[in-house]
Coordinates of C-alpha atoms and ligand atoms in Angstrom, one line a residue:
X1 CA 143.5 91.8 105.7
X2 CA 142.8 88.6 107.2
X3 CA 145.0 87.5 110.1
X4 CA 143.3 84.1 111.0
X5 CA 146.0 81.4 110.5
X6 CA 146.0 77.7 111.3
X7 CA 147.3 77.4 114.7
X8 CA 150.2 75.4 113.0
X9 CA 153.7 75.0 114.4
X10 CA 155.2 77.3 112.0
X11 CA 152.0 80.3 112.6
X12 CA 152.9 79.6 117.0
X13 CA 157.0 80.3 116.3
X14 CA 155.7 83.5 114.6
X15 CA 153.2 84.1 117.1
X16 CA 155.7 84.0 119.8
X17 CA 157.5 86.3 118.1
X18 CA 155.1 89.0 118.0
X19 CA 154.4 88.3 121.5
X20 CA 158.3 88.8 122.3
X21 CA 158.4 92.3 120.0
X22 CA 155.5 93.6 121.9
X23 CA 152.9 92.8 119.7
X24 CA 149.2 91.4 120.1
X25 CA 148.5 87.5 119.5
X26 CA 144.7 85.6 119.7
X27 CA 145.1 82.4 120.5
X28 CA 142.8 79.6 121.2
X29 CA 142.7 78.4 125.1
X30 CA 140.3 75.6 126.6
X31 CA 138.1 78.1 127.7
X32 CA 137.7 80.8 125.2
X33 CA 139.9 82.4 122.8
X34 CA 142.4 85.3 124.2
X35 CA 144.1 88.3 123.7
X36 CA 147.8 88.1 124.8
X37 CA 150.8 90.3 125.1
X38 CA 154.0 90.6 127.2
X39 CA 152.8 90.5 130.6
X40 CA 156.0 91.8 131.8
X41 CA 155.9 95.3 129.0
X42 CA 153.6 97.8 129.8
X43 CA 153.6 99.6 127.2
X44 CA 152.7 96.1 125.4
X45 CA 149.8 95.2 128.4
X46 CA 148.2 99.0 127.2
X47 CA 148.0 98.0 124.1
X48 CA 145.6 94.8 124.8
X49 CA 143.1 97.8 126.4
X50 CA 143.5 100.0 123.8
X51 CA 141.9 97.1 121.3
X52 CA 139.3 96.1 123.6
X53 CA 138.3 99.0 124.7
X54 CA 138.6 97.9 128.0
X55 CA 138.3 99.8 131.3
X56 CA 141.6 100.3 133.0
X57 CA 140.5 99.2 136.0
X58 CA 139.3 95.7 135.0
X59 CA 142.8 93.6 135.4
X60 CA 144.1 90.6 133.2
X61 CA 144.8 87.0 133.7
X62 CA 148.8 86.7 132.8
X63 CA 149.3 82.7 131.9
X64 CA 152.2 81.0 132.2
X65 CA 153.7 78.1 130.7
X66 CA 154.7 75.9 134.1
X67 CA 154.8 76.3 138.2
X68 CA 158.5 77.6 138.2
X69 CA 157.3 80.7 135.8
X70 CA 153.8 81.2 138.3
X71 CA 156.2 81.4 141.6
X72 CA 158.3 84.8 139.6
X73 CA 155.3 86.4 139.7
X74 CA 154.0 85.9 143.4
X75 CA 154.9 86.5 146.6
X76 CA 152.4 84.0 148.2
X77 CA 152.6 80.0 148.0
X78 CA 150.4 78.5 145.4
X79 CA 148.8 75.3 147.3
X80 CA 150.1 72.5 145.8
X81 CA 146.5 70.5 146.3
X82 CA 145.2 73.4 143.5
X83 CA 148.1 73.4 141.5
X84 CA 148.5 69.6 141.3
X85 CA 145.2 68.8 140.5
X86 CA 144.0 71.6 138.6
X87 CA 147.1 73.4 136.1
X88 CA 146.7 72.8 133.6
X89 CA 143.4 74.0 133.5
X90 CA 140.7 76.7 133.8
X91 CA 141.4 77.3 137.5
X92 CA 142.6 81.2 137.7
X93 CA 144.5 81.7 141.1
X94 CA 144.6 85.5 142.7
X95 CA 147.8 86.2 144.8
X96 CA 149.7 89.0 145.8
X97 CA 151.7 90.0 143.0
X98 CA 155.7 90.0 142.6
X99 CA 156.9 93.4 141.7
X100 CA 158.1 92.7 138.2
X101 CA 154.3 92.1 137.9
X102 CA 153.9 95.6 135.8
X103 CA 150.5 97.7 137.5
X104 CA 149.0 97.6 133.9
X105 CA 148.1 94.4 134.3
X106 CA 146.9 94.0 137.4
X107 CA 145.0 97.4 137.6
X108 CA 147.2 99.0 140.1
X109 CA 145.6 96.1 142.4
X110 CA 148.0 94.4 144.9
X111 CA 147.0 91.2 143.3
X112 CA 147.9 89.1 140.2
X113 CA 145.7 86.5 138.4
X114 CA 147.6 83.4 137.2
X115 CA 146.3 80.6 134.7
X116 CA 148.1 77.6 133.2
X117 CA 146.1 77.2 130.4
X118 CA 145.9 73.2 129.4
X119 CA 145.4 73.4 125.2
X120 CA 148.1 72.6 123.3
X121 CA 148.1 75.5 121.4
X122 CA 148.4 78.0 124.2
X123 CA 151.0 75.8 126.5
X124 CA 153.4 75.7 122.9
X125 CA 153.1 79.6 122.3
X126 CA 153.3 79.7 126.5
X127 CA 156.8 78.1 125.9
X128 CA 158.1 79.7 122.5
X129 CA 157.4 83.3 124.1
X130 CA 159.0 82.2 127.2
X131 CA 157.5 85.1 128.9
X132 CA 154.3 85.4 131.6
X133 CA 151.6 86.3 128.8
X134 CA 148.6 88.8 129.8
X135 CA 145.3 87.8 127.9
X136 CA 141.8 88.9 128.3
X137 CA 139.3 87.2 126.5
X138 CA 139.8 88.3 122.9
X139 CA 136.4 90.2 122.2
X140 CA 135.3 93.8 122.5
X141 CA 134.8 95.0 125.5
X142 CA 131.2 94.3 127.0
X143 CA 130.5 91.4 124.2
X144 CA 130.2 87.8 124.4
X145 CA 133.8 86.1 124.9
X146 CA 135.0 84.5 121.5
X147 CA 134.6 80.6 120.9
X148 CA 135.8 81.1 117.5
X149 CA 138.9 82.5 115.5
X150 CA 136.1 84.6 113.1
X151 CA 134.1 86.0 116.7
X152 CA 137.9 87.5 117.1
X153 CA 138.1 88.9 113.7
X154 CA 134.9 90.5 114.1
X155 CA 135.2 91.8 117.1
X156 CA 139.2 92.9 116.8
X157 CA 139.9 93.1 113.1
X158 CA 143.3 94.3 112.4
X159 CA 144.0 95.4 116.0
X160 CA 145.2 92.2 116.4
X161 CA 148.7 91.3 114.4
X162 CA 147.6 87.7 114.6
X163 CA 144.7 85.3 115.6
X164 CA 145.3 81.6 115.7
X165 CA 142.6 79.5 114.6
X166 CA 142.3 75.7 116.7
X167 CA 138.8 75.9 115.9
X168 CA 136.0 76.2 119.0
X169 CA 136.7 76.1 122.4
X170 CA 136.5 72.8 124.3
X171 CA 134.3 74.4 127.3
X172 CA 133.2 77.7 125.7
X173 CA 133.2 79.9 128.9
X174 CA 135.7 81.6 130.8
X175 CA 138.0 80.6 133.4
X176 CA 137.1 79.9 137.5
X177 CA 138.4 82.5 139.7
X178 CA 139.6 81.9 143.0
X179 CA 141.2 84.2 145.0
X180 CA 144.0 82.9 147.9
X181 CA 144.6 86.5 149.5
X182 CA 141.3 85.6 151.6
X183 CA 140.9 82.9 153.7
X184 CA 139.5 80.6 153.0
X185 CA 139.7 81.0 149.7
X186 CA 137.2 82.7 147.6
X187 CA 135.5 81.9 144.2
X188 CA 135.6 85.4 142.4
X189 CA 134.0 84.2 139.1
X190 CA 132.7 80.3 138.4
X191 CA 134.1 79.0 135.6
X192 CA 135.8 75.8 134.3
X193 CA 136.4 74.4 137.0
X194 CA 133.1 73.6 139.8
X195 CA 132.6 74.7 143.0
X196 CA 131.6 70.8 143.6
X197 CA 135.4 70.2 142.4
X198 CA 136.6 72.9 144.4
X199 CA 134.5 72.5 147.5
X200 CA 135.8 69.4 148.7
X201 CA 139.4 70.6 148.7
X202 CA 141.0 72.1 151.8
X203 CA 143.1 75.0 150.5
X204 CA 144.9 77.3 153.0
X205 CA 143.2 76.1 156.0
X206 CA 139.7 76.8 154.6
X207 CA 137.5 75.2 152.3
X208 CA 136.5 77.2 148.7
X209 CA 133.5 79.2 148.7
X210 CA 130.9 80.2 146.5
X211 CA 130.9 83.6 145.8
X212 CA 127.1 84.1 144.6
X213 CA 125.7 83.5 148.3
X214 CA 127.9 86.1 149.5
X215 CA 127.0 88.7 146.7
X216 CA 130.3 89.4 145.8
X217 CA 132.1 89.2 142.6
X218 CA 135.5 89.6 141.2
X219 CA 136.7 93.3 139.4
X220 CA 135.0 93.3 136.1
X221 CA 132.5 91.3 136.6
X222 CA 130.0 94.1 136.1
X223 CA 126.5 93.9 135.4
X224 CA 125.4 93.9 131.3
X225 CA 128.5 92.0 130.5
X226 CA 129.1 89.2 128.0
X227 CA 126.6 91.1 126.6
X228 CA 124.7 90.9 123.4
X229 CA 123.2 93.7 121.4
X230 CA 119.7 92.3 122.0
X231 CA 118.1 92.5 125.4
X232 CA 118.4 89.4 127.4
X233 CA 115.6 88.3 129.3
X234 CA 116.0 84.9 131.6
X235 CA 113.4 83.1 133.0
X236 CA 113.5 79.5 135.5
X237 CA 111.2 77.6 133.6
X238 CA 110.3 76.9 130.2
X239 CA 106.7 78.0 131.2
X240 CA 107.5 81.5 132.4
X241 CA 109.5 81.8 129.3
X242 CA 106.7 80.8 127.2
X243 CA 104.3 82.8 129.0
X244 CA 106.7 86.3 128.7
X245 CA 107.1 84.6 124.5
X246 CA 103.2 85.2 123.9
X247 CA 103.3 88.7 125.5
X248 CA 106.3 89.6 123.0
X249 CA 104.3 88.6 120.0
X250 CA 104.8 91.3 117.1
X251 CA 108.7 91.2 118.4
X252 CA 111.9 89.5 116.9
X253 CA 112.5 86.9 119.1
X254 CA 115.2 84.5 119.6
X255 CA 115.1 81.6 122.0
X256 CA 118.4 80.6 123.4
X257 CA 119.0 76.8 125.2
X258 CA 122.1 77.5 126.9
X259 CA 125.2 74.9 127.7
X260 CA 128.7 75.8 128.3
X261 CA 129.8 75.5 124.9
X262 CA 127.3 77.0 123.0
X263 CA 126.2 79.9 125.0
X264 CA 127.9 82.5 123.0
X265 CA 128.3 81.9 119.4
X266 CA 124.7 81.4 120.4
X267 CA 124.2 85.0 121.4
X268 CA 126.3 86.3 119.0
X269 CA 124.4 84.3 115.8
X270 CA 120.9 85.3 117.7
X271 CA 122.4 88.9 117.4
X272 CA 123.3 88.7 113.9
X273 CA 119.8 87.2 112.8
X274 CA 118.5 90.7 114.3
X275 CA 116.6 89.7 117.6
X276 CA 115.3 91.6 119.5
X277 CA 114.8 90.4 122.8
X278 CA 116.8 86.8 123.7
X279 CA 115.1 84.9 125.7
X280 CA 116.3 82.1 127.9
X281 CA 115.7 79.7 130.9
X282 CA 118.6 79.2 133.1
X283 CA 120.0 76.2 133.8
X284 CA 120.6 74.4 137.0
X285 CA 123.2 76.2 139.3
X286 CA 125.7 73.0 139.8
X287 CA 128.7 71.8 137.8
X288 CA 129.1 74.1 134.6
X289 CA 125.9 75.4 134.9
X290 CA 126.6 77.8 137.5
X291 CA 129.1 79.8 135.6
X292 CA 126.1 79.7 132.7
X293 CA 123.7 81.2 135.4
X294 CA 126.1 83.6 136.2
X295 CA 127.0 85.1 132.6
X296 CA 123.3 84.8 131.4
X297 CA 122.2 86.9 134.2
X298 CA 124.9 89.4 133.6
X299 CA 124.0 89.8 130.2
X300 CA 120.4 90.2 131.5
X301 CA 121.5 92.5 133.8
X302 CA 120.5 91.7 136.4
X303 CA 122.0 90.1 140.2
X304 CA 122.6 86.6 140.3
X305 CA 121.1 85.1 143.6
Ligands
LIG1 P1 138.9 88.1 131.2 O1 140.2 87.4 131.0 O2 138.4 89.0 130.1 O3 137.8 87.0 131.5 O4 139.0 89.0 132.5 C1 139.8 88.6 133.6 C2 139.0 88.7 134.8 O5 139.8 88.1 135.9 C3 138.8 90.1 135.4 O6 137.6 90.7 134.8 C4 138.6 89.8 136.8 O7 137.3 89.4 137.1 C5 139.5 88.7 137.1 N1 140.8 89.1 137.7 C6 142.0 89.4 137.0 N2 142.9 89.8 137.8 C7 142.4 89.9 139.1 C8 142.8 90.3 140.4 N3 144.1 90.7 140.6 N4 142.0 90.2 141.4 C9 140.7 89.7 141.2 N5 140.2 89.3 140.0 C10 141.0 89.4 139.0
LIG2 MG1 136.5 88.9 129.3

């Protein structure tokens, strides 16, 4: 059965609906498509793992449809200078959770993620649920986020009760994460939102930080993620990839030019063609294309630096 509908009022009002029965909704955001539930049922939240296959221990974003909404679900102050500037948007904020916050969703972690997601789409099922909503990216565990309505259906199927289709993403990849437990603040995962953006800003006393020159990284942000079936191999510069190319001769191989938006429907249609090995050169490590770096070597496997 196909459950991709036009992201039409009418298809949102019945959305909403399944998200207030318990049920599991896809919906388009301006990052990448996600999988979303009751944040507040946990018998609801189990079911978004149960379709991913997702570890329990990797916790979900829970989005909200304004401030007022963000503050039930926290304990700690969200800093107006972030929430002014960057909700709605793809700036996650980690805070230590209210205790309606159910511990499926945040992993039994003290912690809550919170994102105000800014397409329209999202913010009008956001307000016809009128409930915190908990979504993951809406793929299968381990494989590239969805960009697209169909990379839901092919990943999910009919473990979803319905996917709304807005058409692609507007950025394509996921989310910043910054967490406000630690001071100063930390960035968990880059994302949507720069560090450049970020860095100037004083929050809590402290200035944002990057979190690849520490060597940390958020919970699920596991090595061989946002992975494709074919290897990934990334190189610095078009002649290192070249030179690896010639050695690979005999092999399928697919060559991938990364940006934010096409990254991966470009790994997933590399993957369908049957490659072998993707190869790819990174791209600078300001603006977007840090969180590009930082997905491409993930799905290489191997540490960002
Ligand atoms: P996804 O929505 O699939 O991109 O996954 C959400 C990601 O947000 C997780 O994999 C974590 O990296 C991060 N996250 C969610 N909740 C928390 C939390 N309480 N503390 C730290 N990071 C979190
Ligand atoms: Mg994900």
């Amino acid at each position: 059965m196909n459950r991709i509908v036009p992201a039409h009022p009418t298809a949102i009002a019945r959305a909403a609906s399944v998200v207030r029965a318990g049920g599991l909704v896809a919906f388009p955001t301006e990052t990448v498509y996600g999988l979303g539930a009751n944040a507040l049922d946990p018998e609801a939240v189990r079911r978004i793992f149960a379709a991913k296959e997702r570890p329990d221990w990797d916790p979900l974003i829970v989005h909200v449809s304004g401030l007022e909404m963000a503050r039930r679900l926290t304990t700690q102050e969200l800093p107006v200078e972030l929430t002014a500037r960057f909700w709605p948007g793809p700036l996650t904020l980690v805070a230590r959770k209210a205790a309606c916050v159910p511990e499926e969703v945040t992993a039994r972690r003290a912690t809550v993620a919170l994102r105000m997601p800014r397409h329209p789409v999202a913010q009008a099922l956001l307000a016809a649920a009128q409930l915190p909503v908990a979504a993951p990216s809406a793929n299968r565990f381990g494989r590239p986020s969805p960009t697209r309505a169909e990379h839901v259906a092919a990943d999910l199927g009919d473990r979803v009760d319905l996917i709304l289709d807005a058409g692609p993403t507007e950025l394509g990849i996921e989310s910043t994460v910054l967490d406000l437990t630690q001071s100063p603040p930390v960035i968990l995962r880059p994302g949507g939102v720069t560090r450049e953006e970020l860095g100037g800003l004083r929050v809590a006393g402290g200035v944002a930080d990057e979190v690849a020159a520490k060597g940390l990284a958020g919970p699920g942000m596991s090595l061989k993620h946002y992975a494709p079936r074919a290897a990934v191999e990334v190189f610095e510069d078009e002649p290192a990839l070249q030179a690896r190319a010639e050695q690979l001769r005999g092999h399928r191989i697919g060559i991938l030019r990364p940006t934010a938006g096409n990254l991966y429907a470009e790994l997933r249609r590399l993957d369908a063609e049957g490659a072998d090995v993707i190869l790819c050169v990174l791209p600078a490590g300001n603006g977007i294309g840090l969180a590009v770096r930082d997905r491409l070597q993930r799905a290489a496997g191997v540490h960002s630096s």
